Coordinates of C-alpha atoms and ligand atoms in Angstrom, one line a residue:
M1 CA -43.4 32.0 -1.4
K2 CA -40.8 34.0 0.6
K3 CA -37.1 33.3 -0.2
S4 CA -35.6 35.6 2.4
I5 CA -36.3 36.2 6.1
T6 CA -34.9 38.3 9.0
G7 CA -34.6 36.6 12.4
F8 CA -34.5 33.1 11.1
S9 CA -32.0 32.0 13.7
K10 CA -34.3 33.2 16.5
L11 CA -37.1 30.8 15.4
S12 CA -37.4 27.4 17.2
K13 CA -36.2 24.4 15.3
R14 CA -39.8 23.5 14.4
G15 CA -40.4 27.1 13.3
K16 CA -37.4 27.0 11.1
L17 CA -38.4 23.8 9.5
R18 CA -42.0 25.1 9.0
W19 CA -40.7 28.3 7.3
I20 CA -38.5 26.3 5.1
V21 CA -41.0 23.7 3.9
E22 CA -43.7 26.4 3.4
N23 CA -41.5 28.6 1.4
F24 CA -39.3 26.2 -0.7
F25 CA -41.3 23.1 -1.2
V26 CA -44.5 22.3 -3.2
D27 CA -45.5 19.6 -0.8
P28 CA -44.8 21.2 2.7
E29 CA -46.6 18.7 4.9
N30 CA -44.9 15.7 3.4
V31 CA -41.5 17.3 3.4
M32 CA -42.0 18.4 7.0
R33 CA -42.9 14.9 8.0
E34 CA -40.0 13.4 6.1
L35 CA -37.4 15.8 7.5
K36 CA -38.8 15.4 11.0
S37 CA -38.6 11.6 10.7
Y38 CA -34.8 12.0 10.8
W39 CA -34.9 13.8 14.1
L40 CA -33.5 11.5 16.8
Q41 CA -36.1 10.0 19.2
N42 CA -33.8 10.6 22.1
E43 CA -34.0 14.4 22.7
A44 CA -30.7 14.5 24.7
Q45 CA -28.9 12.9 21.7
Q46 CA -30.6 15.3 19.3
K47 CA -29.6 18.3 21.4
I48 CA -25.9 17.2 21.2
L49 CA -26.1 17.1 17.4
D50 CA -27.9 20.4 17.2
G51 CA -25.2 21.9 19.4
F52 CA -22.5 21.3 16.7
S53 CA -24.0 23.7 14.2
E54 CA -26.5 26.4 13.6
N55 CA -30.0 26.6 12.0
T56 CA -30.4 22.9 12.2
I57 CA -33.7 21.6 10.8
S58 CA -33.0 17.9 10.5
N59 CA -30.1 15.3 10.5
Y60 CA -28.4 14.1 7.4
P61 CA -27.6 10.4 7.9
L62 CA -24.6 8.8 6.2
P63 CA -23.7 5.1 6.3
Y64 CA -21.4 4.0 9.2
G65 CA -19.4 1.0 8.1
V66 CA -16.4 -1.0 9.3
A67 CA -13.4 -2.6 7.5
P68 CA -12.2 -5.5 9.6
N69 CA -8.8 -7.3 9.5
F70 CA -6.6 -4.3 9.3
V71 CA -3.2 -5.4 10.6
I72 CA -1.1 -2.3 11.3
N73 CA 2.2 -2.6 13.1
D74 CA 1.1 -6.1 14.1
K75 CA -2.0 -5.0 15.8
T76 CA -5.4 -5.9 14.3
Y77 CA -8.0 -3.2 13.9
C78 CA -11.6 -3.0 12.8
V79 CA -11.6 0.4 11.1
P80 CA -14.8 2.5 11.3
M81 CA -15.6 4.4 8.1
V82 CA -18.3 7.0 7.3
I83 CA -18.8 7.3 3.6
E84 CA -21.6 7.6 1.1
E85 CA -19.8 6.0 -1.8
S86 CA -20.4 2.3 -2.6
S87 CA -17.5 0.0 -2.9
V88 CA -15.1 2.0 -0.7
V89 CA -15.6 0.0 2.5
A90 CA -15.5 -3.2 0.5
A91 CA -12.3 -2.2 -1.2
A92 CA -10.6 -1.2 2.1
S93 CA -11.7 -4.5 3.6
A94 CA -10.4 -6.5 0.7
A95 CA -7.1 -4.7 0.7
A96 CA -6.8 -5.2 4.5
K97 CA -7.4 -8.9 4.1
F98 CA -4.9 -9.1 1.2
W99 CA -2.1 -7.6 3.2
M100 CA -3.1 -9.4 6.5
T101 CA -1.4 -12.5 5.1
R102 CA 1.6 -10.6 3.7
G103 CA 2.9 -8.9 6.8
G104 CA 0.2 -6.3 7.2
F105 CA 0.6 -2.5 7.0
K106 CA 3.4 -0.8 8.7
A107 CA 3.3 2.9 9.7
K108 CA 5.3 5.4 11.6
V109 CA 4.8 9.0 12.6
I110 CA 7.6 11.2 11.3
S111 CA 6.6 14.3 13.2
T112 CA 3.6 16.0 14.8
R113 CA 4.2 19.7 14.6
K114 CA 1.5 22.2 13.6
V115 CA 1.8 25.7 12.4
G116 CA 0.1 29.0 13.0
Q117 CA 0.8 32.6 11.8
V118 CA 0.3 36.2 12.8
H119 CA 0.2 38.1 9.6
F120 CA 1.0 41.8 10.1
I121 CA 1.8 45.0 8.1
W122 CA 4.5 47.2 9.6
K123 CA 6.3 50.2 8.2
G124 CA 9.2 50.1 10.6
D125 CA 12.9 49.1 10.3
F126 CA 12.9 45.3 10.2
S127 CA 16.5 44.9 11.4
K128 CA 15.5 46.7 14.6
L129 CA 12.6 44.3 15.2
Q130 CA 14.9 41.4 14.4
S131 CA 17.5 42.6 17.0
K132 CA 14.7 42.9 19.6
F133 CA 13.2 39.5 18.8
P134 CA 14.8 37.6 21.7
Q135 CA 13.0 40.0 24.1
L136 CA 9.8 39.9 22.1
E137 CA 9.8 36.1 22.1
K138 CA 10.2 36.0 25.9
Q139 CA 7.2 38.4 26.2
L140 CA 5.1 36.4 23.7
R141 CA 5.7 33.2 25.7
K142 CA 5.1 34.9 29.0
N143 CA 1.8 36.6 28.1
A144 CA 0.5 33.4 26.5
Y145 CA 1.4 31.2 29.4
P146 CA -2.1 31.2 31.0
I147 CA -3.2 29.6 27.7
T148 CA -0.2 27.3 27.1
Q149 CA 0.4 26.0 30.7
N150 CA -2.0 23.1 30.5
M151 CA -0.7 22.0 27.1
E152 CA 2.8 22.3 28.5
K153 CA 1.9 20.0 31.3
R154 CA 0.8 17.5 28.7
G155 CA 4.2 17.8 26.9
G156 CA 3.1 20.2 24.2
G157 CA 2.9 24.0 23.7
V158 CA 4.7 26.5 21.6
V159 CA 7.8 24.9 20.0
D160 CA 9.3 27.8 18.2
I161 CA 8.5 31.3 17.0
H162 CA 10.0 32.8 13.9
L163 CA 9.9 36.4 12.6
V164 CA 9.5 36.1 8.9
D165 CA 10.2 38.9 6.4
M166 CA 7.6 38.6 3.6
S167 CA 8.1 42.2 2.3
E168 CA 9.7 41.0 -1.0
H169 CA 6.2 39.5 -1.8
E170 CA 4.1 42.3 -0.4
K171 CA 5.4 45.7 0.8
D172 CA 5.7 45.9 4.7
Y173 CA 4.3 42.4 5.2
Y174 CA 5.7 40.2 8.0
Q175 CA 4.7 37.2 9.9
L176 CA 5.2 35.5 13.3
K177 CA 5.4 31.9 12.2
V178 CA 4.8 29.7 15.1
T179 CA 5.2 25.9 15.5
F180 CA 3.1 24.0 18.0
E181 CA 2.9 20.6 19.6
T182 CA -0.7 19.8 20.6
C183 CA -0.3 16.2 21.8
D184 CA -3.5 14.2 21.4
S185 CA -5.7 17.1 20.5
M186 CA -6.1 18.6 17.0
G187 CA -5.5 21.9 18.8
A188 CA -7.2 24.4 16.5
N189 CA -8.7 26.4 19.4
F190 CA -5.5 26.3 21.4
I191 CA -3.4 27.5 18.4
N192 CA -5.8 30.3 17.5
S193 CA -6.0 31.5 21.1
V194 CA -2.3 31.6 21.4
L195 CA -1.9 33.4 18.1
E196 CA -4.4 36.1 19.1
E197 CA -2.6 36.6 22.3
F198 CA 0.7 36.8 20.4
A199 CA -0.8 39.5 18.1
K200 CA -1.7 41.7 21.1
T201 CA 1.7 41.2 22.7
L202 CA 3.4 42.1 19.4
Q203 CA 1.5 45.3 19.1
N204 CA 2.1 46.3 22.7
F205 CA 5.7 45.4 22.6
I206 CA 6.4 47.8 19.7
I207 CA 4.3 50.6 21.2
Q208 CA 6.1 50.3 24.6
D209 CA 9.7 49.8 23.4
T210 CA 11.5 53.1 23.2
N211 CA 13.8 51.9 20.4
F212 CA 10.9 52.3 17.9
T213 CA 10.1 55.7 16.7
D214 CA 6.6 57.1 16.8
S215 CA 6.1 56.4 13.1
E216 CA 7.1 52.8 13.8
K217 CA 4.5 52.3 16.5
D218 CA 1.7 51.4 14.2
V219 CA 1.4 47.7 13.6
M220 CA -1.6 46.5 11.6
I221 CA -2.5 42.9 12.5
V222 CA -4.1 41.5 9.4
M223 CA -5.0 38.2 10.9
S224 CA -4.0 35.5 13.4
I225 CA -4.8 31.9 12.4
L226 CA -3.5 28.4 12.3
S227 CA -2.3 27.0 9.0
N228 CA -4.0 23.9 7.7
Y229 CA -0.8 23.2 5.8
T230 CA 1.1 21.0 8.3
P231 CA 3.8 19.2 6.3
E232 CA 5.5 18.5 9.7
C233 CA 2.6 16.6 11.0
L234 CA 3.5 13.7 8.9
V235 CA 2.9 9.9 8.9
R236 CA 4.3 7.2 6.6
A237 CA 2.4 4.0 5.9
W238 CA 3.7 1.1 3.8
V239 CA 3.3 -2.4 2.7
E240 CA 5.9 -4.7 1.2
C241 CA 6.3 -8.4 0.2
P242 CA 8.3 -10.5 -2.3
V243 CA 6.8 -9.9 -5.7
D244 CA 6.1 -13.6 -6.1
K245 CA 4.0 -13.6 -2.9
L246 CA 1.6 -11.1 -4.5
G247 CA -0.3 -14.1 -6.0
S248 CA -2.1 -14.0 -9.3
F249 CA -4.8 -11.7 -10.4
S250 CA -7.9 -11.6 -12.6
N251 CA -7.5 -11.7 -16.4
D252 CA -4.5 -14.1 -16.0
I253 CA -2.2 -11.4 -14.7
D254 CA 0.8 -12.9 -12.9
A255 CA 2.5 -11.3 -9.9
A256 CA 5.4 -9.8 -11.8
T257 CA 3.1 -8.2 -14.5
F258 CA 0.9 -7.0 -11.8
A259 CA 3.7 -5.3 -9.8
H260 CA 5.0 -3.8 -13.1
K261 CA 1.7 -2.4 -14.1
F262 CA 0.9 -1.2 -10.5
C263 CA 4.2 0.8 -10.3
K264 CA 3.5 2.3 -13.7
A265 CA 0.1 3.4 -12.5
I266 CA 1.7 5.1 -9.5
R267 CA 4.3 6.7 -11.8
I268 CA 1.7 8.1 -14.1
A269 CA 0.0 9.7 -11.1
H270 CA 3.3 11.4 -10.3
I271 CA 3.7 12.7 -13.9
D272 CA 0.1 13.8 -14.8
P273 CA -2.0 16.1 -12.5
H274 CA -5.2 14.9 -14.1
R275 CA -4.5 11.3 -13.1
A276 CA -2.9 12.5 -9.8
A277 CA -6.2 14.2 -8.7
T278 CA -8.2 11.0 -9.2
H279 CA -5.5 8.9 -7.7
N280 CA -5.3 11.0 -4.5
K281 CA -9.1 11.2 -4.5
G282 CA -9.1 7.4 -4.1
I283 CA -6.7 7.8 -1.1
F284 CA -9.0 10.3 0.5
N285 CA -11.9 8.0 0.0
G286 CA -10.3 6.0 2.8
V287 CA -8.7 8.8 4.8
D288 CA -11.8 11.0 5.0
A289 CA -14.0 8.1 5.9
V290 CA -12.0 7.4 9.1
V291 CA -11.4 11.1 9.7
L292 CA -15.2 11.6 9.7
A293 CA -15.9 8.5 11.7
T294 CA -13.6 9.7 14.5
G295 CA -15.0 13.2 14.6
N296 CA -12.1 14.9 12.9
D297 CA -12.1 17.7 10.4
F298 CA -12.0 16.2 6.9
R299 CA -11.8 19.6 5.2
A300 CA -8.6 20.4 7.0
I301 CA -7.2 17.0 6.2
E302 CA -8.1 17.4 2.5
A303 CA -6.7 21.0 2.2
C304 CA -3.4 19.9 3.8
G305 CA -3.1 16.7 1.8
H306 CA -3.6 18.4 -1.5
T307 CA -1.2 21.2 -0.7
Y308 CA 1.4 18.6 0.3
A309 CA 0.8 16.8 -3.0
A310 CA 1.7 20.0 -4.8
R311 CA 4.7 20.8 -2.6
D312 CA 7.3 20.8 -5.4
G313 CA 5.1 23.1 -7.6
Q314 CA 3.2 20.3 -9.4
Y315 CA 0.3 18.3 -8.1
R316 CA 1.4 14.7 -7.7
S317 CA 0.5 11.3 -6.3
L318 CA 0.8 11.0 -2.5
S319 CA 1.8 7.4 -2.8
Y320 CA 4.9 5.7 -4.2
C321 CA 5.8 2.3 -5.5
K322 CA 8.9 0.3 -6.5
T323 CA 10.1 -3.2 -7.0
E324 CA 13.6 -3.8 -5.8
D325 CA 15.5 -7.0 -5.2
G326 CA 12.4 -9.0 -5.9
K327 CA 10.4 -7.0 -3.4
F328 CA 7.2 -5.0 -4.0
K329 CA 7.1 -1.8 -1.9
F330 CA 4.2 0.5 -1.8
W331 CA 4.1 3.5 0.5
M332 CA 2.7 6.9 1.2
D333 CA 3.6 10.0 3.3
I334 CA 0.6 12.1 4.3
P335 CA 0.3 15.0 6.6
L336 CA -2.6 14.3 9.1
A337 CA -3.4 16.9 11.7
I338 CA -5.9 15.0 13.8
G339 CA -6.9 14.6 17.4
T340 CA -8.3 12.0 19.7
V341 CA -9.2 14.3 22.6
G342 CA -11.3 17.5 22.6
G343 CA -13.6 18.8 19.9
L344 CA -16.1 16.5 18.2
T345 CA -14.0 13.5 19.1
T346 CA -15.3 13.7 22.6
L347 CA -18.7 15.1 22.0
H348 CA -20.0 13.1 19.1
P349 CA -21.4 9.9 20.5
I350 CA -20.5 7.8 17.4
A351 CA -17.1 9.4 17.1
K352 CA -16.5 8.3 20.7
R353 CA -17.6 4.7 19.8
S354 CA -15.3 4.8 16.8
L355 CA -12.3 5.6 19.0
E356 CA -13.4 2.9 21.4
L357 CA -13.6 0.4 18.5
L358 CA -10.0 1.4 17.7
D359 CA -8.9 0.7 21.3
N360 CA -8.9 4.4 22.1
P361 CA -5.7 5.4 20.2
G362 CA -3.7 8.5 20.9
A363 CA -3.3 11.0 18.0
E364 CA -0.2 9.3 16.7
E365 CA -1.8 5.9 16.6
L366 CA -4.8 7.3 14.8
M367 CA -2.6 9.0 12.3
M368 CA -1.1 5.6 11.4
I369 CA -4.6 3.9 11.2
I370 CA -5.9 6.7 8.9
A371 CA -2.8 6.6 6.7
A372 CA -2.9 2.8 6.4
T373 CA -6.6 3.0 5.4
G374 CA -5.8 5.6 2.8
L375 CA -3.0 3.4 1.4
A376 CA -5.3 0.3 1.5
Q377 CA -7.9 2.2 -0.5
N378 CA -5.3 3.3 -3.0
F379 CA -4.0 -0.3 -3.3
A380 CA -7.5 -1.6 -3.9
A381 CA -8.3 1.1 -6.5
I382 CA -5.0 0.6 -8.5
R383 CA -5.3 -3.2 -8.2
S384 CA -8.8 -3.0 -9.9
L385 CA -7.7 -0.5 -12.4
V386 CA -4.7 -2.5 -13.7
T387 CA -6.5 -5.8 -13.6
T388 CA -10.3 -6.0 -14.1
G389 CA -11.0 -2.3 -14.5
I390 CA -12.9 -0.4 -11.9
Q391 CA -16.4 -0.8 -13.2
Q392 CA -16.8 -4.5 -12.4
G393 CA -16.9 -3.9 -8.7
H394 CA -18.8 -0.6 -9.0
M395 CA -21.4 -2.1 -11.3
K396 CA -22.3 -4.9 -8.9
M397 CA -23.0 -2.3 -6.2
H398 CA -24.9 -0.1 -8.7
L399 CA -26.9 -3.1 -9.7
L400 CA -27.8 -4.0 -6.1
N401 CA -28.8 -0.3 -5.4
I402 CA -31.1 -0.3 -8.5
L403 CA -32.6 -3.7 -7.5
N404 CA -33.2 -2.3 -4.0
H405 CA -35.0 0.7 -5.4
L406 CA -37.1 -1.5 -7.6
E407 CA -38.0 -3.7 -4.6
A408 CA -36.7 -6.8 -6.2
T409 CA -37.1 -10.1 -4.3
Q410 CA -34.1 -12.1 -3.3
D411 CA -34.7 -14.6 -6.1
E412 CA -34.8 -11.7 -8.6
V413 CA -31.6 -10.3 -7.1
D414 CA -29.8 -13.6 -7.6
L415 CA -31.0 -13.9 -11.2
A416 CA -30.1 -10.3 -11.9
L417 CA -26.6 -10.8 -10.5
E418 CA -26.1 -13.8 -12.8
F419 CA -27.7 -12.0 -15.8
F420 CA -25.7 -8.8 -15.5
N421 CA -22.4 -10.5 -15.0
N422 CA -20.3 -9.0 -17.9
K423 CA -23.3 -6.9 -19.1
A424 CA -23.7 -3.2 -18.8
V425 CA -25.9 -2.1 -15.9
S426 CA -28.4 0.7 -16.3
F427 CA -31.6 1.6 -14.6
T428 CA -33.6 0.8 -17.8
A429 CA -31.9 -2.5 -18.4
V430 CA -32.5 -3.7 -14.9
R431 CA -36.2 -2.6 -15.0
E432 CA -36.6 -4.5 -18.3
F433 CA -34.8 -7.5 -16.9
L434 CA -37.2 -7.6 -13.9
N435 CA -40.2 -7.1 -16.2
S436 CA -39.1 -10.0 -18.3
Q437 CA -39.2 -12.1 -15.1
R438 CA -42.5 -10.8 -13.7
P439 CA -46.1 -11.6 -14.5
V440 CA -48.2 -8.9 -16.3
D441 CA -49.8 -7.5 -13.2
K442 CA -46.4 -7.1 -11.4
K443 CA -44.5 -5.4 -14.3
L444 CA -42.9 -2.0 -13.5
S445 CA -44.1 0.9 -15.5
K446 CA -41.6 3.0 -17.5
A447 CA -42.5 5.9 -15.3
F448 CA -41.0 4.1 -12.3
V449 CA -37.8 6.0 -11.7
Y450 CA -37.1 5.9 -8.0
K451 CA -39.1 4.5 -5.1
K452 CA -41.4 7.2 -3.6
T453 CA -41.2 7.5 0.1
Ligands
MEV1 C1 -13.3 6.5 -7.0 O1 -14.0 7.0 -6.0 C2 -11.8 6.4 -6.8 C3 -11.0 6.0 -7.9 O2 -11.3 6.7 -9.1 C4 -9.6 6.1 -7.5 C5 -8.6 5.9 -8.6 O3 -8.9 6.0 -9.8 O4 -7.4 5.6 -8.3 C6 -11.3 4.5 -8.2

């Protein structure tokens, strides 16, 4: 078995897969067959997927679900969600339905600005550079115009450029901090291209300007890159209704008690980072699923959301809740730098369908849809936690997954659902239950762990 190789990327896809199975698996032919079975039949479609990444040997399928009945700003959506975790889509759908009859979700985009930085080290006189900055800024904009002109035609481009003195944190360290408007695109390539052009212009400007001495001519560009922290690309989503219209809940919990417990749960997630992380994870269950389904970058969204959640120095809940004048109000502000044109949104065939399913929204509308889905997810999670507990819903899905693995018949599934209502579900318990229902020759052996494919 060889664990390393040179020239792997030069091998054909089949060659890569063969090398992998022969060197890392005990059952190469079976694994080869299995991984190949996930190649798409349609070669053109497969080529598109392979074009997104490198060294591809197979595809990794994830469930593509939908949560219907999402009323957001009085428009009804069926929200596409890509997620591997059970109960998430069901929870979003249940929350959507709950709020559908209580005014639906409301959302508004607060701002859509993105940020990029040129980080540089310079040993010159900062006040000189500051006084020259109006000229430098003109030059920066002029030289980047070939890159920015199209975006400007669409109403976007470079909004402002700031020269930032960071030398109190690190000797001789400065930044060009740039704000961008990228309209309906996420704009990562656009921002990075502009920043790299700015870096060149900055260097040349200092070299060519006679105000700077020879010892000041040397600018070290450390890096030019967008920031995934975009607190000014912000959307608010909220729901509200009179407390008494919340209805009643499992375990005999009335509306007022529910509202009180719910707000306390949100408050706890503001106070305690351990709870806040889990709380926000629940929000991202919804957010990431839509971000993925629409071909956006969920790592960027997560990085930004968590940074924002810690903006005052402590990691806290992204959502808020209060009851005031008999009204229950639940809301969330979340930064979402997403796009609906360019990148994967236009290339990935299913992402394109997701956008079509959502009536081809622009970036701002998609921001509102994603935020509402995150809020719905959070509502559903907290509702379960403060009423029945989270396991009730999870366990049903867990039970169904186990029954599926054990190839239970529909009759057995129905019996098991009844039997395990209010009982702990485990693989062994389900296997034993099925065995108690089956004749001797159909009993499952103890060695049966998961279905072999
Ligand atoms: C599980 O994926 C998400 C929850 O833990 C979120 C929460 O606790 O708020 C249910």
